[in-house]
PDB file of C-alpha atoms in Angstrom:
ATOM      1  CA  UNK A   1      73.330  92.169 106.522  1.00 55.00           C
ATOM      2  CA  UNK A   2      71.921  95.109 108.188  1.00 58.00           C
ATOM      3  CA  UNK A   3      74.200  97.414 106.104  1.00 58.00           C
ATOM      4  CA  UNK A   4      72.665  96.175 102.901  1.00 60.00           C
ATOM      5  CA  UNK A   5      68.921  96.659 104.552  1.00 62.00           C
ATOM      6  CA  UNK A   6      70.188  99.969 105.576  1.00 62.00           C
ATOM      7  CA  UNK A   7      71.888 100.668 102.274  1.00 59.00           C
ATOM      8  CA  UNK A   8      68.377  99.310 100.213  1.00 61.00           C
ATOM      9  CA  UNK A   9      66.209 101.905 102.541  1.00 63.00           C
ATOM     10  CA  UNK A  10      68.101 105.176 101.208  1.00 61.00           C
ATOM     11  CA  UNK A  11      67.872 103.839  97.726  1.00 61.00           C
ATOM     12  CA  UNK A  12      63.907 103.492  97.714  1.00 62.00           C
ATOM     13  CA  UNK A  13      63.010 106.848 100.626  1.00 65.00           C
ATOM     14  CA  UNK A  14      62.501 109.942  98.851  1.00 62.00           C
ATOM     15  CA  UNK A  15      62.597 112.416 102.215  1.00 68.00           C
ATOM     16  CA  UNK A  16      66.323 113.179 101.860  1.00 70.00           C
ATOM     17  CA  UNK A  17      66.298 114.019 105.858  1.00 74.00           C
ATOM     18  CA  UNK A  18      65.353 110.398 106.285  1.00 76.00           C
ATOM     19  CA  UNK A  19      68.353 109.226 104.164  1.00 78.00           C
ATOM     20  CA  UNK A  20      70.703 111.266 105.607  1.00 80.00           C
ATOM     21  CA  UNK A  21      69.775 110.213 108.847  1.00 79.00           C
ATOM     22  CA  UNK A  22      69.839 106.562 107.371  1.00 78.00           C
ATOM     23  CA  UNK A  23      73.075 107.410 106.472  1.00 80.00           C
ATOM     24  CA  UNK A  24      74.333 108.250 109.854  1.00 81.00           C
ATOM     25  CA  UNK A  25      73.307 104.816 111.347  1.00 80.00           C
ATOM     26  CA  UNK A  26      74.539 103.017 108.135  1.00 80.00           C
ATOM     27  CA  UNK A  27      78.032 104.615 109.403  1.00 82.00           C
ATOM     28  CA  UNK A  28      77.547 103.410 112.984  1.00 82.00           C
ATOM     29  CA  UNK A  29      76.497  99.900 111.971  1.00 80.00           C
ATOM     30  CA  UNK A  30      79.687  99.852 110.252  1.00 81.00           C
ATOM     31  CA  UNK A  31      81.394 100.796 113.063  1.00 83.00           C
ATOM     32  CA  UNK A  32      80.304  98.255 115.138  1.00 81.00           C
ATOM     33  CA  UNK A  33      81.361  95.766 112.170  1.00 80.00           C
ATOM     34  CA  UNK A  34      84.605  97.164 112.312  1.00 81.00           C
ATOM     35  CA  UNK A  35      85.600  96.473 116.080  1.00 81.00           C
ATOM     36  CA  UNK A  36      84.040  92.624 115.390  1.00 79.00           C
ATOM     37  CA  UNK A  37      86.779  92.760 112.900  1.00 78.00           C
ATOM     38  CA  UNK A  38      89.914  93.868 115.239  1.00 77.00           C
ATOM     39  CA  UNK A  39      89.907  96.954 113.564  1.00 77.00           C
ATOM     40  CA  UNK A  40      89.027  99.414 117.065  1.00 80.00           C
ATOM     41  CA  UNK A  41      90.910 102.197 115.700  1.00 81.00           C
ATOM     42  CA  UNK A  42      88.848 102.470 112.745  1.00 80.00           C
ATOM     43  CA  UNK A  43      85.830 101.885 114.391  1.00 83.00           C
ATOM     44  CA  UNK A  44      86.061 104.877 116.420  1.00 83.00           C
ATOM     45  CA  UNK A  45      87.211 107.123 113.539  1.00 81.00           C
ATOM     46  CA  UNK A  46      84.178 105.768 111.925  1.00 81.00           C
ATOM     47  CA  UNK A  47      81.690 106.870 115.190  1.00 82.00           C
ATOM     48  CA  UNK A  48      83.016 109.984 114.830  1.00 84.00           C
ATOM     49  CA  UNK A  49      83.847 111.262 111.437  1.00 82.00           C
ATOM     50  CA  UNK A  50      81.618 108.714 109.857  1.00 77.00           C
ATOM     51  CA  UNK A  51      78.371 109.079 111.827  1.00 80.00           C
ATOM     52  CA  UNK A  52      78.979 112.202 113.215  1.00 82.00           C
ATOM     53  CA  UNK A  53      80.693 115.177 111.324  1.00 83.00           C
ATOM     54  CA  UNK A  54      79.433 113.595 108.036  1.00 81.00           C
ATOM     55  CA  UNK A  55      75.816 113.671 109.157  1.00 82.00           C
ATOM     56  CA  UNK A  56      76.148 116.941 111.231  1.00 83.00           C
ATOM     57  CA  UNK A  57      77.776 117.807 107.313  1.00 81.00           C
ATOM     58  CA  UNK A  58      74.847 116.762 105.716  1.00 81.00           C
ATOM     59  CA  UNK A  59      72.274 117.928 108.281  1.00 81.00           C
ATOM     60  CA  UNK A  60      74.055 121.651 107.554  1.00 80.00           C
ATOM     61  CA  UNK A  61      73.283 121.503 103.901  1.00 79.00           C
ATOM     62  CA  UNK A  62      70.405 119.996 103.936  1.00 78.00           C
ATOM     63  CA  UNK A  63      69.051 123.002 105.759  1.00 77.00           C
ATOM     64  CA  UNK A  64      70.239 125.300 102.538  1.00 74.00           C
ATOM     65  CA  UNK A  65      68.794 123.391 100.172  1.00 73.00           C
ATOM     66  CA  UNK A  66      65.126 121.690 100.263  1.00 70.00           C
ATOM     67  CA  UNK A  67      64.203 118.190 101.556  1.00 65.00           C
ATOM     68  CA  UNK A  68      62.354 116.005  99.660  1.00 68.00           C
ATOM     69  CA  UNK A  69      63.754 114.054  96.408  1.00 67.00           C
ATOM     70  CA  UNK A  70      62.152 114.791  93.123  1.00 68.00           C
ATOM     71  CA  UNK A  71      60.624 111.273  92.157  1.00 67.00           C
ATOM     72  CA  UNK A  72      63.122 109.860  88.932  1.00 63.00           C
ATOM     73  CA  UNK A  73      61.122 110.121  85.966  1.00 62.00           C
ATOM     74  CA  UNK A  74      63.027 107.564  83.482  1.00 63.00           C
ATOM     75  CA  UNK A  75      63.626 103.903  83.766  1.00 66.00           C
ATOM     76  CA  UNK A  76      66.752 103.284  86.088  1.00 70.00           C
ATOM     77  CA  UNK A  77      67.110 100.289  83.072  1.00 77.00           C
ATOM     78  CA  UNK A  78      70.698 101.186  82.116  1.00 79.00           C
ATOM     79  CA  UNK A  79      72.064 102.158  85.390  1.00 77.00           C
ATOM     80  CA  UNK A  80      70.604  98.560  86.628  1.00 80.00           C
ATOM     81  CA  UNK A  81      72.505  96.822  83.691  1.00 82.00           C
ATOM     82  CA  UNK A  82      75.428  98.366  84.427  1.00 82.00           C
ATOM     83  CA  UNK A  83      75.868  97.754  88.357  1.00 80.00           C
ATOM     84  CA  UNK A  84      74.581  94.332  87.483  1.00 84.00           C
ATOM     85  CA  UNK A  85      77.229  93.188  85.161  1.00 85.00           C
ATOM     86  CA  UNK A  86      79.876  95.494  87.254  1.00 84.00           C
ATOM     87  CA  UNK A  87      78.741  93.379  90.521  1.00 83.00           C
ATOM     88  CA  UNK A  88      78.703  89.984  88.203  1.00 84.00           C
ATOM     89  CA  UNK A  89      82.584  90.729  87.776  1.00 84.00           C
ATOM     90  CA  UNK A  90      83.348  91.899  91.217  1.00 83.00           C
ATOM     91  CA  UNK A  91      82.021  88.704  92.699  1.00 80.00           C
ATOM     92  CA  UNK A  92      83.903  86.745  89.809  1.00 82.00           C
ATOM     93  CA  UNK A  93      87.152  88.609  90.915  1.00 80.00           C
ATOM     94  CA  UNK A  94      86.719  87.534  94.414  1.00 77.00           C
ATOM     95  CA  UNK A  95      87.037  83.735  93.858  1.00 77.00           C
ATOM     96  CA  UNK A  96      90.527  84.431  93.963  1.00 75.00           C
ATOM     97  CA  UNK A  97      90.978  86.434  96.987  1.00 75.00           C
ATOM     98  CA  UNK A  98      92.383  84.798  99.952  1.00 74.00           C
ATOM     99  CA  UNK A  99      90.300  83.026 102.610  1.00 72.00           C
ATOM    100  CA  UNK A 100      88.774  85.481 105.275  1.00 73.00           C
ATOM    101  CA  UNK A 101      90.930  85.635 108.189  1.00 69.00           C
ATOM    102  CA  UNK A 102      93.342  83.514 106.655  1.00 71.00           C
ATOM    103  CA  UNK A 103      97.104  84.149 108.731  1.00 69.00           C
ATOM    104  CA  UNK A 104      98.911  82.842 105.500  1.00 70.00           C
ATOM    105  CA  UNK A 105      97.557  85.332 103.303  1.00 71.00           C
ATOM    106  CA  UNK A 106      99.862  87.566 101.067  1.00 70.00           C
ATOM    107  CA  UNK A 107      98.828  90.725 102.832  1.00 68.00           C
ATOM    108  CA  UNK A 108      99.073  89.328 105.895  1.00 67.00           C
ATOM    109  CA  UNK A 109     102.968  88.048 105.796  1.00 70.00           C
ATOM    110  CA  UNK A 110     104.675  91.330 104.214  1.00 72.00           C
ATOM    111  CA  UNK A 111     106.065  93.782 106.705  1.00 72.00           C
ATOM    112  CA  UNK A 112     103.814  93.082 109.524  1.00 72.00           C
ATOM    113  CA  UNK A 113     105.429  90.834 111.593  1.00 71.00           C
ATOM    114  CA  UNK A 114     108.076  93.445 111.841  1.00 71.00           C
ATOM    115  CA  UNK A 115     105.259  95.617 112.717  1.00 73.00           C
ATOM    116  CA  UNK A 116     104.053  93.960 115.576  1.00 72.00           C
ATOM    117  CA  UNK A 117     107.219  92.860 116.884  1.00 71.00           C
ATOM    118  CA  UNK A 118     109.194  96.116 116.739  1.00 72.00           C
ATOM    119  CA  UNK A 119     107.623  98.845 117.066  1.00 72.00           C
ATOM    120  CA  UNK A 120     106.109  98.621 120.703  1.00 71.00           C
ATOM    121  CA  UNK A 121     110.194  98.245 121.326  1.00 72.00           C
ATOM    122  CA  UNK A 122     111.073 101.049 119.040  1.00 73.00           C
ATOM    123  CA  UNK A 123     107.986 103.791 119.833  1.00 72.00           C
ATOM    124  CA  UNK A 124     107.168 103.277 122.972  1.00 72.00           C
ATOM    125  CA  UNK A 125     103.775 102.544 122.703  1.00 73.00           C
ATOM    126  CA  UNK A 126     101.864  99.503 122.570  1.00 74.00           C
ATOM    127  CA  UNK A 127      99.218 100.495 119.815  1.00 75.00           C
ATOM    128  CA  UNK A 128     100.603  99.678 116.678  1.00 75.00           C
ATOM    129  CA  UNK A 129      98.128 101.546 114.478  1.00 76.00           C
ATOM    130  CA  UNK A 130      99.166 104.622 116.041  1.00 76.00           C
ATOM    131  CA  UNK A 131     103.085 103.642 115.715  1.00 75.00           C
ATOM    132  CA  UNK A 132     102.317 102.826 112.206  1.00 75.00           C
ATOM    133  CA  UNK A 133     100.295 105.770 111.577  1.00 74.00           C
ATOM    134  CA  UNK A 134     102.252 108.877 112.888  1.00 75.00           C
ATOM    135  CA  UNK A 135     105.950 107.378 112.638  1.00 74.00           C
ATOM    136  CA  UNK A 136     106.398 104.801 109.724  1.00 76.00           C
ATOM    137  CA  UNK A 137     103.910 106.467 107.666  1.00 77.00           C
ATOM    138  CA  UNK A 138     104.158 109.433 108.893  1.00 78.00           C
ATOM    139  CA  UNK A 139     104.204 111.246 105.150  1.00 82.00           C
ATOM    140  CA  UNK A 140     101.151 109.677 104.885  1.00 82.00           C
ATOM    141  CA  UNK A 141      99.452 111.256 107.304  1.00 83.00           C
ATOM    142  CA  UNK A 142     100.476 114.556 106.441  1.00 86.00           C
ATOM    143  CA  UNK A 143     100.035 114.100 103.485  1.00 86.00           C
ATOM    144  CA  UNK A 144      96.442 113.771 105.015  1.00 85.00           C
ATOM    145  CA  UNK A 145      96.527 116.698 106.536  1.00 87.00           C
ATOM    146  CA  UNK A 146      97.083 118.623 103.312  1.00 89.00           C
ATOM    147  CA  UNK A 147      93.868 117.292 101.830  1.00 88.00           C
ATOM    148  CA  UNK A 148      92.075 118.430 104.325  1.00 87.00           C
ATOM    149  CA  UNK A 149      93.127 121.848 104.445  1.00 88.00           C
ATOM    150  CA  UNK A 150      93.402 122.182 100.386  1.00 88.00           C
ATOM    151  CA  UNK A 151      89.275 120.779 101.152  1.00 87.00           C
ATOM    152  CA  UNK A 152      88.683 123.470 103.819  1.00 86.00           C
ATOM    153  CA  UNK A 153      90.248 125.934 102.554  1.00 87.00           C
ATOM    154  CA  UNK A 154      87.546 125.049  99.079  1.00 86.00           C
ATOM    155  CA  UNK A 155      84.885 124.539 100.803  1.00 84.00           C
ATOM    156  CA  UNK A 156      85.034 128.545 102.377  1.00 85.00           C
ATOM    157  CA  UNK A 157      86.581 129.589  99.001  1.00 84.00           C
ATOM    158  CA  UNK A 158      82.621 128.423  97.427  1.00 81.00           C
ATOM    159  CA  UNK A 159      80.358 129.468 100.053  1.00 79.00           C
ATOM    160  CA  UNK A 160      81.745 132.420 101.541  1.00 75.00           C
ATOM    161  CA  UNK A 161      82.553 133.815  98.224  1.00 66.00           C
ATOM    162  CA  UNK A 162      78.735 132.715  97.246  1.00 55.00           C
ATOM    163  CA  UNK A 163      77.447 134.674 100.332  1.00 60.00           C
ATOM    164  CA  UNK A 164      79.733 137.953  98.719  1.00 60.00           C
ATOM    165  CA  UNK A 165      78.419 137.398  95.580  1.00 57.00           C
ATOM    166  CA  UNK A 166      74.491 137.200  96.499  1.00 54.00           C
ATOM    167  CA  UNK A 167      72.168 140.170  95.156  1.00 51.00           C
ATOM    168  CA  UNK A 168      69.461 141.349  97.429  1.00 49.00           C
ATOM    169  CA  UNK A 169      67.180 139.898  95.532  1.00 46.00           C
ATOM    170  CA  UNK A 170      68.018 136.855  95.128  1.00 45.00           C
ATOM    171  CA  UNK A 171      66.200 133.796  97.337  1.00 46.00           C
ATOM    172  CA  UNK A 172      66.859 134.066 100.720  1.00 43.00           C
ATOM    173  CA  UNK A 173      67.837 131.160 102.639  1.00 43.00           C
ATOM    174  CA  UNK A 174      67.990 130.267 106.643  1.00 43.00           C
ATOM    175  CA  UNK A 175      71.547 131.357 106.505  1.00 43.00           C
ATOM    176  CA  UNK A 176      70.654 135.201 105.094  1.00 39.00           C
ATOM    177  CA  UNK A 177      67.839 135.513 107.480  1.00 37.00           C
ATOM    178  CA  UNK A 178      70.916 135.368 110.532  1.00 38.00           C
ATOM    179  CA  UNK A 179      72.367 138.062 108.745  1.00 33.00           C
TER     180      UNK A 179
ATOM    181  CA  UNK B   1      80.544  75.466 102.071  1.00 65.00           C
ATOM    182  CA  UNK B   2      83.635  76.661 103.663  1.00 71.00           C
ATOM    183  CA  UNK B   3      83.955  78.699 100.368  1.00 72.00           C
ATOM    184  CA  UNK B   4      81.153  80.492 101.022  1.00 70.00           C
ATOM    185  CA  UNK B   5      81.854  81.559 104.409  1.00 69.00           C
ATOM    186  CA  UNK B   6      85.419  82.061 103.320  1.00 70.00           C
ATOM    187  CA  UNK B   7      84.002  84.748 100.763  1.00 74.00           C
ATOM    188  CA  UNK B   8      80.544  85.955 102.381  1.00 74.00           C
ATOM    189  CA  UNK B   9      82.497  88.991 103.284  1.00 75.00           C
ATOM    190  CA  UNK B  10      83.425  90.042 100.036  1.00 79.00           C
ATOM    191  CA  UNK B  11      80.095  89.468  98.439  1.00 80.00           C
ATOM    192  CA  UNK B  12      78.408  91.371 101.666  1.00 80.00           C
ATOM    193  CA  UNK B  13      81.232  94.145 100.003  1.00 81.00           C
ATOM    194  CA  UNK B  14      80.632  93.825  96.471  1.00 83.00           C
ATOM    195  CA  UNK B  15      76.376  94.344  97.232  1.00 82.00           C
ATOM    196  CA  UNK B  16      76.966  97.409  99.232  1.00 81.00           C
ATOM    197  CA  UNK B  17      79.183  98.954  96.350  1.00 83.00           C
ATOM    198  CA  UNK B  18      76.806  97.847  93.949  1.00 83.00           C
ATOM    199  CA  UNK B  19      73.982  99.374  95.602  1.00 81.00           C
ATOM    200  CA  UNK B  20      76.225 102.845  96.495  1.00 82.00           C
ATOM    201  CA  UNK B  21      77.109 102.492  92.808  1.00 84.00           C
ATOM    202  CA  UNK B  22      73.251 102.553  91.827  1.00 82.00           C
ATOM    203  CA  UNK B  23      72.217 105.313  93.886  1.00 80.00           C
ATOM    204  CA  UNK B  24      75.108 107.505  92.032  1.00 82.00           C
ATOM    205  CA  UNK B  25      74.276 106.837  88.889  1.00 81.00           C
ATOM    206  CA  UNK B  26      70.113 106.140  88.833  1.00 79.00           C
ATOM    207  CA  UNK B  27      69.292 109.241  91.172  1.00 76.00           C
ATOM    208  CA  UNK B  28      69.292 112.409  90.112  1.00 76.00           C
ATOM    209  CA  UNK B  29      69.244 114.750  93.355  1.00 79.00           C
ATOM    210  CA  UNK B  30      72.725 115.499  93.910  1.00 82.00           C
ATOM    211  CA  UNK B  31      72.950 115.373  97.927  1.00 82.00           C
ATOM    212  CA  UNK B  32      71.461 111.370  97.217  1.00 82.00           C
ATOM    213  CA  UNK B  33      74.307 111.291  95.133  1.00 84.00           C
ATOM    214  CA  UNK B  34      76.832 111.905  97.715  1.00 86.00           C
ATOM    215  CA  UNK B  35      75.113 109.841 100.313  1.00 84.00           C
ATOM    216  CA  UNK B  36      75.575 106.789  97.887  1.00 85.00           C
ATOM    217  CA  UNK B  37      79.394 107.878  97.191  1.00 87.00           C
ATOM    218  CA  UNK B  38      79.802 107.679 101.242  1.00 86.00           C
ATOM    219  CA  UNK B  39      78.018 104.298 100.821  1.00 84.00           C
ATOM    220  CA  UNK B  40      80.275 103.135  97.819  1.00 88.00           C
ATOM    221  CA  UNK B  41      83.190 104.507 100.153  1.00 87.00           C
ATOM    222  CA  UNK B  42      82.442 102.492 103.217  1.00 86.00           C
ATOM    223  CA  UNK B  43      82.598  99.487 101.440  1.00 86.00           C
ATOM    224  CA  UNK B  44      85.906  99.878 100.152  1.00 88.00           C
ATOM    225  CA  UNK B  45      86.958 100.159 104.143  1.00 87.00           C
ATOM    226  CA  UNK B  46      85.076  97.074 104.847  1.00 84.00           C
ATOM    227  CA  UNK B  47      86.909  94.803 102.105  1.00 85.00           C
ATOM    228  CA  UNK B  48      90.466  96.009 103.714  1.00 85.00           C
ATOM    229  CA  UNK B  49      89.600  95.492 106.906  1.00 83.00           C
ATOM    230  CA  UNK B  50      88.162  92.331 106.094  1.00 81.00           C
ATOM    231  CA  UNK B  51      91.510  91.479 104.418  1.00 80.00           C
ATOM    232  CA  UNK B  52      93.191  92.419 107.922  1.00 76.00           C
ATOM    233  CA  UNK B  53      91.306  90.168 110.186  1.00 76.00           C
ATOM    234  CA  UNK B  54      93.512  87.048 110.988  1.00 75.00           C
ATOM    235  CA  UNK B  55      91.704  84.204 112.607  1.00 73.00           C
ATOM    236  CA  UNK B  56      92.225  84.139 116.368  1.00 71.00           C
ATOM    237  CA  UNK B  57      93.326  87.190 116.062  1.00 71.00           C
ATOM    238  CA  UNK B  58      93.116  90.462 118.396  1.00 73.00           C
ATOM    239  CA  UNK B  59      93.009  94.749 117.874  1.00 73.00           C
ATOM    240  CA  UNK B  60      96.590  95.372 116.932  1.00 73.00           C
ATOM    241  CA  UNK B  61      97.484  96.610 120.564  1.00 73.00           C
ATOM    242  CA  UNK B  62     100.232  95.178 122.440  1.00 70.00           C
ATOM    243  CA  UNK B  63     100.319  93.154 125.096  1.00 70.00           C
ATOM    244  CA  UNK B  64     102.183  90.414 126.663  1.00 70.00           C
ATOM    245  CA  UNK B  65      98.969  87.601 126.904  1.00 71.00           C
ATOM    246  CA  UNK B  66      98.658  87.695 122.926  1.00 71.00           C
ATOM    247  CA  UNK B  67     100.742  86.712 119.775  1.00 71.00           C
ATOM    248  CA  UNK B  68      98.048  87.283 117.125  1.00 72.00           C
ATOM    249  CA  UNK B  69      96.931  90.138 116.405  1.00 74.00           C
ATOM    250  CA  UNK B  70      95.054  91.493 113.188  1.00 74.00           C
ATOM    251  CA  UNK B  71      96.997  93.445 110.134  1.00 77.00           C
ATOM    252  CA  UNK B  72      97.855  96.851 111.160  1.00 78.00           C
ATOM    253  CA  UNK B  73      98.555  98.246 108.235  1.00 79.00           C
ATOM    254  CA  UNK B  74      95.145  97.975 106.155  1.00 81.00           C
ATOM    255  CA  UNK B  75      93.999 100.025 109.410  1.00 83.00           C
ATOM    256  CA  UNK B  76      96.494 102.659 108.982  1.00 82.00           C
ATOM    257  CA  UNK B  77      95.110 103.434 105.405  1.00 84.00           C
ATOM    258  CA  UNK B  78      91.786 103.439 106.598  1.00 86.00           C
ATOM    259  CA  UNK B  79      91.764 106.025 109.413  1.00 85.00           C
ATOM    260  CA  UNK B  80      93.357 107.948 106.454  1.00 85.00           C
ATOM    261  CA  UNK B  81      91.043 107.245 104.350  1.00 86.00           C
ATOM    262  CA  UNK B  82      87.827 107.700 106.654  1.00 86.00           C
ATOM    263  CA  UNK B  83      88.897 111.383 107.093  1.00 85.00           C
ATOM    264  CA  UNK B  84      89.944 112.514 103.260  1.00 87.00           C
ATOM    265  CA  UNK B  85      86.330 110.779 102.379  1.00 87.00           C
ATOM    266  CA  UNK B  86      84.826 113.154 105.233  1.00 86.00           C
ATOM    267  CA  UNK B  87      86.992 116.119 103.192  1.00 87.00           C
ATOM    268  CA  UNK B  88      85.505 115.304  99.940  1.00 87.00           C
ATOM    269  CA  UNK B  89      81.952 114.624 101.302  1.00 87.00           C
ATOM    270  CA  UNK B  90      81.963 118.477 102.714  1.00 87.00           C
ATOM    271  CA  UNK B  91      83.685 119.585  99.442  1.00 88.00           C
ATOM    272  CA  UNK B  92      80.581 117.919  97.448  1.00 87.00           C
ATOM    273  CA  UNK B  93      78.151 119.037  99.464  1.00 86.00           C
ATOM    274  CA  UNK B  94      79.434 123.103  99.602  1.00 86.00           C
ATOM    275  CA  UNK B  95      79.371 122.116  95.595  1.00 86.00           C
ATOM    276  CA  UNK B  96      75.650 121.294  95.768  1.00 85.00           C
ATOM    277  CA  UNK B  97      74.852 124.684  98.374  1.00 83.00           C
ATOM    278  CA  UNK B  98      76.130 126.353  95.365  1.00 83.00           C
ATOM    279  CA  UNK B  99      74.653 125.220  92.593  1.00 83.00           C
ATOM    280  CA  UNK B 100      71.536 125.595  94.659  1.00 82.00           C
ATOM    281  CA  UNK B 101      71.884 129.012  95.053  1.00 80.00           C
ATOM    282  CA  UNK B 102      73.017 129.701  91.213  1.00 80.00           C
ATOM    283  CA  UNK B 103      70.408 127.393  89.915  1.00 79.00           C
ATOM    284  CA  UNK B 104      67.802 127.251  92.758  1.00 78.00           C
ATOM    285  CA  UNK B 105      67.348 123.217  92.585  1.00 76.00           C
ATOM    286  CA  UNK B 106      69.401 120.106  93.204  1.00 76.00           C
ATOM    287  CA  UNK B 107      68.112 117.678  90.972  1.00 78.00           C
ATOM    288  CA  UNK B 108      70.040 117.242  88.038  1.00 76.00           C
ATOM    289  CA  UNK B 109      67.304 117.327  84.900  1.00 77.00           C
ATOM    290  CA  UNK B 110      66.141 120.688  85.992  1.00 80.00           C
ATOM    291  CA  UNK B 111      69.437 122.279  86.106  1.00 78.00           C
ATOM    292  CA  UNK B 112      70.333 120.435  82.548  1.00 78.00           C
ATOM    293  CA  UNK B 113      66.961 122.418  81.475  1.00 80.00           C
ATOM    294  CA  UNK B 114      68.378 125.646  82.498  1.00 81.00           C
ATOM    295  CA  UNK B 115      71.407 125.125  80.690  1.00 79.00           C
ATOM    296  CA  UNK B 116      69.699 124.306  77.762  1.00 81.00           C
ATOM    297  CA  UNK B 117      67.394 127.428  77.640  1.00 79.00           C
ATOM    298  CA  UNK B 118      70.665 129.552  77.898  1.00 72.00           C
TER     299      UNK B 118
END
């Protein structure tokens, strides 16, 4: 409930400092709905990646760009049809999605009992996220890993090549005044 | 009623996607248009960890006084998931640093515009 208050106030504010910082407690509210669901590990990944690094992220670029929203000038018409009807059949779609918290559902049986049963005996270690995480799936996660470097190794290919590339006199920003 | 309260999680979902989903395509300032991907984003972690709960249920970490613990696996994807969204949040928004500096604005219409007059 509070996510979709928090969610409706960056819609409608127009001071994007405001919505990023929205943004950062949207993250920590759902963090805190993530350990009411059993999920801890993800709720701390979320307090930290989520409402930290992101909004530190965000906070970062603000500060090289400007910080207020231009107001939209044409009817959001369309766009409203479209998440309407996209919503309408989302919600339809859900009628057949297992009970919340239901032990018996599908995703639920497959694999997990295993899971929970085995791998505190065959890791060592008696969180099972983590067992799951770095051994079982452990392509996964480096698989992971390579994302993130392919998207650092991006993100300094753009800007440091943009700070190469800029002309004396081109606008200077916060970061050229360090310089 | 039990229907309702056996679903309310998924609607709760299905809003906050809707309304990340709006804010991408209805605003045109491109670092709103990231903050309503991450919004979009979180609610796709929501739904899987709302498929992982089990009634009764505790945080997948062993120990001898409980039998029932949540799905681990959903929570596995997740944490990977929570940290390539961070990757492709600070890949969008060194995107949007540069257009600003090529173009000099982040809102989408003016930098159309510019096109145009090239």
């Amino acid at each position: 409930m509070f996510l979709a208050v928090t969610g409706f106030a960056i819609l409608r504010l127009h001071s994007l400092f405001a919505v990023v910082m929205l943004s950062g407690v949207y993250s920590l509210i759902a963090a805190a709905m993530f350990v009411a669901l059993d999920a801890v590990d993800v709720a701390f990944t979320e307090a930290a990646v989520g409402a930290g690094i992101s909004t530190v992220l965000m906070v970062g670029a603000l500060s090289l760009t400007k910080q207020r929203e231009k107001i939209p000038v044409h009817t959001p018409l369309l766009p409203m049809v479209v998440v309407l009807v996209t919503g309408a059949a989302l919600i339809y779609g859900t009628f057949d999605m297992p009970n919340f918290g239901d032990p018996d559902a599908p995703a639920n049986r497959y694999l997990v009992d295993r899971y929970i049963q085995e791998s505190p005996k065959e890791i060592g270690i008696p969180n099972i996220v983590t067992s799951v995480l770095a051994s079982y799936r452990g392509f996964d996660t480096l698989g992971e890993v390579t994302v993130i470097f392919t998207a650092g190794v991006a993100v300094l290919m753009l800007i440091g090549g943009a700070r190469r590339r800029r002309r004396p006199d081109s606008r200077a920003g916060p970061e050229a005044t360090r310089e | 009623m039990t229907f309702v309260l056996a679903h309310l999680n998924y609607w709760v979902v299905v809003v906050l996607m809707m309304i990340g989903l709006y804010i991408v395509v209805s605003r045109g300032n491109l670092i709103k248009k990231i903050v309503g991907l991450n919004i979009f984003q979180t609610s796709v972690f929501l739904l899987y960890i709302s498929l992982a709960k089990v009634a009764g249920g505790t945080a997948p970490i062993a120990d001898e006084r409980f039998t029932v613990y949540a799905n681990p696996l959903p929570h596995v994807l997740i944490l990977t998931a929570i940290v390539v969204g961070v990757a492709t949040t600070s890949l969008g928004l060194a995107l949007v640093v540069r257009i600003r500096e090529a173009y000099g604005t982040i809102e989408e219409d003016e930098i159309d515009l510019q096109d145009d007059e090239e």
